[in-house]
Every structure is written in structure tokens, then in C-alpha cells.
CSV table of C-alpha atoms (C1' of nucleotides) in Angstrom, one decimal:
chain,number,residue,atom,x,y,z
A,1,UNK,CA,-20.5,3.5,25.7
A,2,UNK,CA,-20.3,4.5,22.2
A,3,UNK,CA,-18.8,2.3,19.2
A,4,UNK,CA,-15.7,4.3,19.5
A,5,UNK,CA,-15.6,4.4,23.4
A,6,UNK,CA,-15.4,0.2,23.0
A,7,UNK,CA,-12.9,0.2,20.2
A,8,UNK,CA,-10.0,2.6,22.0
A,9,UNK,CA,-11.0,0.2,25.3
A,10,UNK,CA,-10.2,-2.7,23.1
A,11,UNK,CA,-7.3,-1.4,21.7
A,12,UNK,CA,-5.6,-0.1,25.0
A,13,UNK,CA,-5.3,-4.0,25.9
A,14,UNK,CA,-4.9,-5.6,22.5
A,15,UNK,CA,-2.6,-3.4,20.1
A,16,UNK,CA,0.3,-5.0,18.2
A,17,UNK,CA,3.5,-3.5,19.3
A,18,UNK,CA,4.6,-2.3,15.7
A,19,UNK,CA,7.6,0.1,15.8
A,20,UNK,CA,6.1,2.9,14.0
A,21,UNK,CA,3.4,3.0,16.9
A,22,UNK,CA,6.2,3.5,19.3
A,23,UNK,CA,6.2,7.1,20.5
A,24,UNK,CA,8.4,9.7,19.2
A,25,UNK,CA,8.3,7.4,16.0
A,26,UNK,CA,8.6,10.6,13.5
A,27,UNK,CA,6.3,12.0,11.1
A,28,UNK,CA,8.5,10.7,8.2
A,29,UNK,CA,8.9,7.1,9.5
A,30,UNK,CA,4.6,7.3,9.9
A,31,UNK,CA,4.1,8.3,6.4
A,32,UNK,CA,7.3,5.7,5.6
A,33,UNK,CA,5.1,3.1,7.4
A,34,UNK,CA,1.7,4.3,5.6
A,35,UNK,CA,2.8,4.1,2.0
A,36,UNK,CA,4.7,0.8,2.6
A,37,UNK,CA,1.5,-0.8,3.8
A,38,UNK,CA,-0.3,0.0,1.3
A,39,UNK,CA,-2.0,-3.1,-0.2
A,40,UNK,CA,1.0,-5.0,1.7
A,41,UNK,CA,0.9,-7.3,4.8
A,42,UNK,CA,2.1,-6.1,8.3
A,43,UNK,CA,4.5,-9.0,8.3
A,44,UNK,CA,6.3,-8.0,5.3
A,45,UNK,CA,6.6,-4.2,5.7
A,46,UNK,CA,8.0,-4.6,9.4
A,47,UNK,CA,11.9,-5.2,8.4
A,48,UNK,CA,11.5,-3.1,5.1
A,49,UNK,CA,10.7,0.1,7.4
A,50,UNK,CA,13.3,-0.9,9.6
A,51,UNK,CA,16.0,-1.1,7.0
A,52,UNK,CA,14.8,1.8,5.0
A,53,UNK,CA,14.7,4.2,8.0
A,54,UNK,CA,17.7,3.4,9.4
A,55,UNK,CA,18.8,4.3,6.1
A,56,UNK,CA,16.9,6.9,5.7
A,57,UNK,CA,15.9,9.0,9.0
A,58,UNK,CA,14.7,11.9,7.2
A,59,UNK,CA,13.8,13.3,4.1
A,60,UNK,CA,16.8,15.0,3.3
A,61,UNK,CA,18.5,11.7,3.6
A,62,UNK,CA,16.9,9.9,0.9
A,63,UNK,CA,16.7,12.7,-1.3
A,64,UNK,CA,20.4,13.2,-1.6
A,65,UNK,CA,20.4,9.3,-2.8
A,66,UNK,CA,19.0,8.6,-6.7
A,67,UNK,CA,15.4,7.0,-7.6
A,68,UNK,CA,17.4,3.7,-8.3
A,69,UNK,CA,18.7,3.6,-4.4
A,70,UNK,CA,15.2,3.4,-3.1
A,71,UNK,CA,13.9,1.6,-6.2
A,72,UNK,CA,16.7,-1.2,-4.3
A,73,UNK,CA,16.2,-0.3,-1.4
A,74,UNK,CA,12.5,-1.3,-1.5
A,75,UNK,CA,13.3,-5.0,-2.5
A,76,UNK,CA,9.9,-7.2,-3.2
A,77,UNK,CA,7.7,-5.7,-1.1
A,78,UNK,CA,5.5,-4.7,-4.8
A,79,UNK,CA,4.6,-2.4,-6.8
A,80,UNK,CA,8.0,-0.2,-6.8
A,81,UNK,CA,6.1,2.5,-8.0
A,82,UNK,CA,5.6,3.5,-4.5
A,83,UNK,CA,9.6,3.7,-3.9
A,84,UNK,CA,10.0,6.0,-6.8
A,85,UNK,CA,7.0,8.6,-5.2
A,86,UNK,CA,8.6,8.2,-1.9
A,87,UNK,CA,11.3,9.3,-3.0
A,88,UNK,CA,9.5,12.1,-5.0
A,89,UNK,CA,7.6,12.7,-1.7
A,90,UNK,CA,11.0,13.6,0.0
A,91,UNK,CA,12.6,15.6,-2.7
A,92,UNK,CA,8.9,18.0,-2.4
A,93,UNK,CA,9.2,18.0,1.4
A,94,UNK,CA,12.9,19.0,0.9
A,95,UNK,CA,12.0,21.8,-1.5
A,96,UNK,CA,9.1,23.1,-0.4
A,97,UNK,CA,8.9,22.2,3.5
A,98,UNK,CA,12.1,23.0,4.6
A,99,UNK,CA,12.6,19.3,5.2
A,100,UNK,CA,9.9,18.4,7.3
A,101,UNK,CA,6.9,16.5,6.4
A,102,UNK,CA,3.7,19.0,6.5
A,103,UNK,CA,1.1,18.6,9.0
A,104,UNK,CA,-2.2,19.7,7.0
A,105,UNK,CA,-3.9,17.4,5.1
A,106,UNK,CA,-3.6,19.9,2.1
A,107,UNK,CA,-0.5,19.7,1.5
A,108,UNK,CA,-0.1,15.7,2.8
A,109,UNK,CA,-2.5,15.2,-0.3
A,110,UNK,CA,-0.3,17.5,-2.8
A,111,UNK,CA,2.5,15.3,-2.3
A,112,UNK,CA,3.1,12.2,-5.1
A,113,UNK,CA,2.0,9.0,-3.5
A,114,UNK,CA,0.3,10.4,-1.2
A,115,UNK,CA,-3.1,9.9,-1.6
A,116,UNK,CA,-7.2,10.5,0.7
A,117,UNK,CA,-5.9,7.4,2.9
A,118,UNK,CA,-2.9,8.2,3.3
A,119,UNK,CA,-3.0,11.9,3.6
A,120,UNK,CA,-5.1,11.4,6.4
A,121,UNK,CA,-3.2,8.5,8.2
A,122,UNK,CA,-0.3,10.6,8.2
A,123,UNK,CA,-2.1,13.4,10.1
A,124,UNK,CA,-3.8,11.6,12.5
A,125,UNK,CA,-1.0,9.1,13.3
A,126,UNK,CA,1.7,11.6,13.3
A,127,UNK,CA,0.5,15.0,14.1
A,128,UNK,CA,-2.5,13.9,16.1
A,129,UNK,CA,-5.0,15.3,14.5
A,130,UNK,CA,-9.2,14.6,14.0
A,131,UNK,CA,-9.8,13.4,10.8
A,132,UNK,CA,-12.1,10.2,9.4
A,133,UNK,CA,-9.3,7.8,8.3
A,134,UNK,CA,-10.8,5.0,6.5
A,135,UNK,CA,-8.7,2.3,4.8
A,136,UNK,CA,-10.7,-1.7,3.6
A,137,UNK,CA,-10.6,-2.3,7.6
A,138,UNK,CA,-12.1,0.5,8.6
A,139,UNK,CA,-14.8,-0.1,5.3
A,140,UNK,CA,-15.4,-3.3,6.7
A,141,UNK,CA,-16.2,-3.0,10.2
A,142,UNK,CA,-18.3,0.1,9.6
A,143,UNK,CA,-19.9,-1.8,7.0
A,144,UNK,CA,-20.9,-4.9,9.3
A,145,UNK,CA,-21.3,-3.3,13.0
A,146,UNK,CA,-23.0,0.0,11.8
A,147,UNK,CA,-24.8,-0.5,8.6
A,148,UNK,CA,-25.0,-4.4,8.9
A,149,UNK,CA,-23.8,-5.9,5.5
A,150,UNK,CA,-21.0,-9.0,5.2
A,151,UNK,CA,-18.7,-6.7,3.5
A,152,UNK,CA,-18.1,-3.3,1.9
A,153,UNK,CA,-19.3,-2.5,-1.3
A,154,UNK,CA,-17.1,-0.4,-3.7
A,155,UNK,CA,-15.6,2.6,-2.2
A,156,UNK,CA,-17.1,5.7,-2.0
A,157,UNK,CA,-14.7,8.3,-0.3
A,158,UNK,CA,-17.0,11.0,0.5
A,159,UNK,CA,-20.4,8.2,1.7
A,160,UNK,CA,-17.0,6.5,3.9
A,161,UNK,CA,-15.5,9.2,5.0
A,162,UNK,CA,-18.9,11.0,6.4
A,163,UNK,CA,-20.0,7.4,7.8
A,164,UNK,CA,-16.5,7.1,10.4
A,165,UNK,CA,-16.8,10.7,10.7
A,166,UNK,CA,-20.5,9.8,12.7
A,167,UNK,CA,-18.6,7.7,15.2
A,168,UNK,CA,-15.3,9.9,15.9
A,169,UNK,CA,-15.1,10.9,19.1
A,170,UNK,CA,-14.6,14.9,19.3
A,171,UNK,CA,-11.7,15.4,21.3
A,172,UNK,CA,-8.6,15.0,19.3
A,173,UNK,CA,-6.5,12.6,20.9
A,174,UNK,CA,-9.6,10.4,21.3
A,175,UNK,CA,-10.4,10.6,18.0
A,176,UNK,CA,-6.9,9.8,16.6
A,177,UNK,CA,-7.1,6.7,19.0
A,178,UNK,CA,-10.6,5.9,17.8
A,179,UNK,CA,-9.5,6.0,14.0
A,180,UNK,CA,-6.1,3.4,14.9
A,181,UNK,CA,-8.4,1.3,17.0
A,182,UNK,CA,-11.2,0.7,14.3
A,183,UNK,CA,-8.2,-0.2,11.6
A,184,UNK,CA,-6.3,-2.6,14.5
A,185,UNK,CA,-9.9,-4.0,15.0
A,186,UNK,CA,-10.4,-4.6,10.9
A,187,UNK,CA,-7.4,-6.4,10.3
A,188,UNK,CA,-7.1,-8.5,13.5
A,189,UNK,CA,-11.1,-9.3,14.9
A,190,UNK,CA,-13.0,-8.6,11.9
A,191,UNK,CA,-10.9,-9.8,9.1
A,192,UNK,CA,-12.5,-10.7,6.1
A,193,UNK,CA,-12.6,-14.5,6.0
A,194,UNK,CA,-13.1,-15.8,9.2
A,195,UNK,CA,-14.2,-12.9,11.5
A,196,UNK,CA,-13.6,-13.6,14.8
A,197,UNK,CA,-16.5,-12.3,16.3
A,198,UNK,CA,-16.4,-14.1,20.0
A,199,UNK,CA,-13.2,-11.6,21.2
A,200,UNK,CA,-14.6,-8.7,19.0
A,201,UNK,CA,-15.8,-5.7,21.2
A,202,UNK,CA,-18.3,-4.1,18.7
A,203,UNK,CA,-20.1,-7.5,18.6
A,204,UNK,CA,-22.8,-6.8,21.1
A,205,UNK,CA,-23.6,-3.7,18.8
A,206,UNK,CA,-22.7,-4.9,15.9
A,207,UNK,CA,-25.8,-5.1,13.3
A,208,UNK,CA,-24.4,-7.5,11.1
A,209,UNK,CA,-24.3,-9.9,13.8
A,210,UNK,CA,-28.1,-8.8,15.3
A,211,UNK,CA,-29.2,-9.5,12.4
A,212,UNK,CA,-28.2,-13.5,12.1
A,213,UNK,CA,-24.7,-12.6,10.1
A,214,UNK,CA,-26.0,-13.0,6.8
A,215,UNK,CA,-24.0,-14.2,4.4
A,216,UNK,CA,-23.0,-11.3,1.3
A,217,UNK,CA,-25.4,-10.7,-1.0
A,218,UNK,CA,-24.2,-8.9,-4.3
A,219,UNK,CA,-21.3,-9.6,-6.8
A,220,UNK,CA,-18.2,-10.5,-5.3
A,221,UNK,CA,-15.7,-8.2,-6.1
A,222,UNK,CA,-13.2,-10.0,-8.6
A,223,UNK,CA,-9.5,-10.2,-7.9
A,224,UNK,CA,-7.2,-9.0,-10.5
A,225,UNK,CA,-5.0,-12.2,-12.2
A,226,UNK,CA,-1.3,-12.1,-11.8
A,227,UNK,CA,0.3,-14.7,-13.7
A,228,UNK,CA,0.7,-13.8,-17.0
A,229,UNK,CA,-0.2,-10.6,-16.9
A,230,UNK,CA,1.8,-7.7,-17.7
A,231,UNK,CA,2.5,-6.9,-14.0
A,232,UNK,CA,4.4,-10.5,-13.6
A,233,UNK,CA,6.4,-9.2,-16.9
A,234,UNK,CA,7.4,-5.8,-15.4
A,235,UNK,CA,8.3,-7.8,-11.8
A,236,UNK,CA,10.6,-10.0,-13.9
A,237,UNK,CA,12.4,-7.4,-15.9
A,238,UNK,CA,12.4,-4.9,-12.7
A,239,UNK,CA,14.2,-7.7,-10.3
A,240,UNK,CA,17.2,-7.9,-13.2
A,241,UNK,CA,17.0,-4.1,-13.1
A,242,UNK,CA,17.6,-3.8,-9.0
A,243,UNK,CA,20.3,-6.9,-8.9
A,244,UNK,CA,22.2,-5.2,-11.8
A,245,UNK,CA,25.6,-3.4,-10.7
A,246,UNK,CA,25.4,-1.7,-14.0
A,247,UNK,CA,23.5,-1.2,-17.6
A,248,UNK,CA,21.8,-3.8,-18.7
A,249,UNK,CA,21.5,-4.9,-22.5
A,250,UNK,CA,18.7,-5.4,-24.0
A,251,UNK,CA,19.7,-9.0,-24.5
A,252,UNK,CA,19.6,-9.7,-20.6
A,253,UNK,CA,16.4,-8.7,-20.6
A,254,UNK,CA,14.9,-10.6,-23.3
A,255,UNK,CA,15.3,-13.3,-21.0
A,256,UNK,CA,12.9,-13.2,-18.8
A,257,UNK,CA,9.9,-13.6,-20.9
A,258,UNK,CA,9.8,-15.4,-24.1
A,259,UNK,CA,6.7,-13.1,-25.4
A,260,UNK,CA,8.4,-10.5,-27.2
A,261,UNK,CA,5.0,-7.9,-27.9
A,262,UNK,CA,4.5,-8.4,-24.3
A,263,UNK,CA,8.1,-8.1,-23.2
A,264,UNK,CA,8.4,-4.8,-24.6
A,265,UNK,CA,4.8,-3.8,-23.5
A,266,UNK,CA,6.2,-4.3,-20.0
A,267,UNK,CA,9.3,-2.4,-20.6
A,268,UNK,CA,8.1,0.6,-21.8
A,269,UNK,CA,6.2,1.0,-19.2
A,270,UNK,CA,8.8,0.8,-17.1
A,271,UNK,CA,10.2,3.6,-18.8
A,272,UNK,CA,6.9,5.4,-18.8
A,273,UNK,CA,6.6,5.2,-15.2
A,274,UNK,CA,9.9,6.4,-14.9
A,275,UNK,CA,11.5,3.4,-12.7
A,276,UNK,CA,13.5,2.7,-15.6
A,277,UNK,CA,15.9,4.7,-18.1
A,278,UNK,CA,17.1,3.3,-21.1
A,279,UNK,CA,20.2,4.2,-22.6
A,280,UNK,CA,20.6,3.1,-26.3
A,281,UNK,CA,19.8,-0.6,-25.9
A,282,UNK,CA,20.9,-0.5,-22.5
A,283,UNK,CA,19.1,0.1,-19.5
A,284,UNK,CA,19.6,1.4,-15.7
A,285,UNK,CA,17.3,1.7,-13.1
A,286,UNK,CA,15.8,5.5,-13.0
A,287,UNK,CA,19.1,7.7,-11.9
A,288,UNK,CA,21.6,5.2,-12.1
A,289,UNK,CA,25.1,6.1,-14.2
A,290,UNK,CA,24.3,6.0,-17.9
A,291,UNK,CA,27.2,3.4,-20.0
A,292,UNK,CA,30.7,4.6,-19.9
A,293,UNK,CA,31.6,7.3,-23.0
A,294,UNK,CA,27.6,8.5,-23.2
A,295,UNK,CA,27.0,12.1,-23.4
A,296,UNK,CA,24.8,13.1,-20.3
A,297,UNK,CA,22.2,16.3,-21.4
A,298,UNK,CA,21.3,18.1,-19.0
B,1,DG,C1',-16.2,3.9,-11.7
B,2,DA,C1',-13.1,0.8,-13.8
B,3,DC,C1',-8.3,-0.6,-14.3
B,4,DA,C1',-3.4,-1.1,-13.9
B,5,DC,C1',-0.2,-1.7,-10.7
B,6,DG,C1',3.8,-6.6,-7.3
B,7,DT,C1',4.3,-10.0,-4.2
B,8,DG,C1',3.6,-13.7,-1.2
B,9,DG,C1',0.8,-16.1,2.2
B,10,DT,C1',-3.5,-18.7,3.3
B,11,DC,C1',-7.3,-21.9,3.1
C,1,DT,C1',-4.6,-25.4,-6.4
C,2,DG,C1',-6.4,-21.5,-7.6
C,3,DA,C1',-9.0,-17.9,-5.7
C,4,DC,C1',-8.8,-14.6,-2.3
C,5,DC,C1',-6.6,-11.2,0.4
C,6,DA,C1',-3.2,-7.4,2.3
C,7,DA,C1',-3.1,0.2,6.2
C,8,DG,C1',-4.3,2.5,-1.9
C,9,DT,C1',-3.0,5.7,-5.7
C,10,DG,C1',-3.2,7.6,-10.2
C,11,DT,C1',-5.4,7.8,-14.6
DNA sequence: GACACGTGGTC
DNA sequence: TGACCAAGTGT
């Protein structure tokens, strides 16, 4: 049995039941699922996709709606910048796809959010197809059962990509399993803490494990602070953006952080990123109506 | 390749 | 209790 013969094995008796694994689950509510998970917990992005799909069944749907519905619409599950490019995503599948999200990883990867994971997620997951989908689980288990180090190094697409391509199965559907079956395996045996390697089925093979489990070796890769930071600013202003039922003066906003500099930093970046629109010394959330009596250009 | 980019849970 | 972690992307 091969590394990816034991993975699909394992994963026929151990998959989560998440509702975009469901079958008939539609190529927009895959890629829905794929960019909402990015860098986000399973927990957390399971009643978002709900809610945003009942919503929003299809691309058309949620491109008749403005920016500043799915900027809402998209709550605290972090970084909103992903709302705004799913909604970009579906205005570019509306006008160039007929409506329908493409199934080539071409023109997956042309579209605004949509990026080598996800691209590739998206047409495996959805459409079925054979492609090396590798995401930090998949970097970490190839990284300890095949080339026998604690944990992945920094990514390097094209070195990842080529490694899970070495352990795809070649018939499609097999493959597509193989590819969900390493990630399931990543984030729910082999998790980065506290692997658990007695119920993991690679661990007979695994040459991390052969090899007495070592513990890492090089520079541990540093997390990015949080409080403080410019980030925690633009998720203050952002939340008094998304709860307003109209513009908000500048004044409302001045509120939330007592560092002006940095205050105003964080909200023109906002405006840079294009989630938020100011309107004199008002502001609305991207696409939102502009104050009573102001000329709209066009 | 390094950084910026949200938010909340865990140990 | 603060560091670490969670299906990345764009610059």
C-alpha cells in the first residue's frame, strides 16, 4: 500500500461530516468554503458558509448585492479583505463565465482572491480533478512522514507542489480523494502541537517517527503580534463600519483608538483596500449610499 | 522571501 | 498569560 492508498483508507472511516463535503455541494459553495477557511478554524467558518450561501446560492446572487452586503455579511470571521474579493470573484464569474465558476485552474487562479491553494482546491474538490493541493496540513505531514522533519520549513510552492505530486495517485477520483485525505489527516492526526501519532495511518511509514521523532531543529517561525498593531486598529474602525446603518463621521471613529497617526494609518488603508469609502468626513462601507444631498459621479 | 492582513481558541 | 495556531493571498 502506498502513502496515499493508507490515507483515502483512513479517510473513508474517519472524515468530518462538513456540509460542503456533502455531494452535490456546488462549485460556488466549494470555493465559498475554500476562501472562508483560509487561515480560519473549521469551527468558525461552518455557520458563516451556511448563512452566506443560503444567502447567496450562486454568483449572480451576491453580485447583484454591494461590496458592503458581504463586507456584513462576513461578520468576524477576519481579514474582510477576503469578503470584498469574494465578491469581486463573483462579479468576474458573472461577466466573464456566464455565471458559473470555471473549472480550469487558469482561470480559478485569474480570479481576485483566489490564489495556488485555492485555485487548486477548488478544482479538485469541485470539479474533480488531479492536481497537487497542498495547504500547512498537507506541508506538514509530507514534511514528517516523507521527508522526516518536525515541521515544514517556509513554503516553497513549486519544491511542495512536486513533493505531493510524487504521492498522487493517478486516477482522478483517487487522487482528488488522496489530496482531501492528506489535508483531513494534517489538521485532525498530525496537528502541529500534539500529533497524535498512535490513530495516525501514515505512522508505520512515517520517517519522522522511524527516525525517534526528533524534536525541530531550525528557527521557529515567529507569529505575527496582534495587539496594537495596525490590524487591531483597522478591526476596531471596520466593526463601527459593518454595525453602522448609515455614514459615519469622522468623530465616531476617532473613538476607537486614542492614537491619532495610527488611527488614520488604519483608515486609509481601509480606504486603500477599498472596504471603505469616505465621503467628505464621513464614511460608508465600500458601496453603501453616500450622505443625503451628495452628488454621486459616475 | 518577507510582510501585512483579523479573530478567537488553546495550552 | 502570552505565544502559538487556524484549508492563504497579494505586494
Amino acid at each position: 500500500m502506498t502513502l496515499a492508498d493508507k490515507a483515502i483508507a483512513w479517510y473513508d472511516d474517519n472524515a468530518r461530516d462538513l456540509p460542503w463535503r456533502e455531494p452535490g455541494t456546488s462549485a460556488w459553495a466549494v470555493l465559498v468554503s475554500e476562501v472562508m477557511l483560509q487561515q480560519t478554524p473549521v469551527v468558525r467558518v461552518e455557520p458563516a458558509w451556511r448563512g452566506w450561501l443560503t444567502r447567496w446560492p450562486t454568483p449572480a446572487a451576491l453580485a447583484q448585492d454591494p461590496p458592503s452586503e458581504a463586507i456584513r455579511m462576513w461578520g468576524r470571521l477576519g481579514y474582510p479583505r477576503r469578503a470584498l474579493r469574494l465578491h469581486a470573484c463573483a462579479t468576474t464569474i458573472v461577466e466573464r463565465h456566464g455565471g458559473a465558476v470555471p473549472d480550469d485552474l487558469d482561470r480559478l487562479l485569474a480570479l481576485p482572491g483566489i490564489g495556488t491553494y485555492t485555485a487548486r482546491a477548488v478544482a479538485t474538490f469541485a470539479f474533480g480533478q488531479r492536481h497537487p493541493v497542498v495547504d500547512t496540513n498537507v506541508r506538514r505531514v509530507v514534511s514528517r512522514a516523507v521527508q522526516g522533519l518536525a515541521d515544514a520549513g517556509a513554503a516553497t510552492t513549486a519544491a511542495d507542489l512536486a513533493a505531493m505530486a510524487d504521492l498522487l495517485p493517478v486516477e482522478e477520483a483517487r487522487a482528488a480523494r488522496a489530496s482531501i485525505a492528506f489535508m483531513e489527516i494534517g489538521a485532525v492526526v498530525c496537528t502541529a502541537r500534539s500529533p497524535k501519532c498512535a490513530v495516525c495511518p501514515l505512522a508505520t511509514d512515517c520517517a519522522w517517527r522511524l527516525s525517534g521523532a526528533p524534536a525541530p531543529s531550525g528557527p521557529t517561525r515567529k507569529v505575527q503580534r496582534y495587539a496594537g498593531t495596525d490590524r487591531q486598529v483597522r478591526g476596531l474602525l471596520l466593526e463601527v463600519l459593518r454595525h453602522a446603518t448609515g455614514p459615519v463621521p469622522r468623530q465616531r471613529l476617532d473613538m476607537v483608538w486614542t492614537d491619532e497617526v495610527q488611527r488614520a494609518r488604519a483608515l486609509a488603508g481601509l480606504v486603500d483596500d477599498g472596504l471603505v469609502e469616505p465621503h467628505g468626513d464621513q464614511f460608508v462601507l465600500a458601496g453603501d449610499a453616500p450622505p443625503a444631498g451628495e452628488v454621486q459621479s459616475l
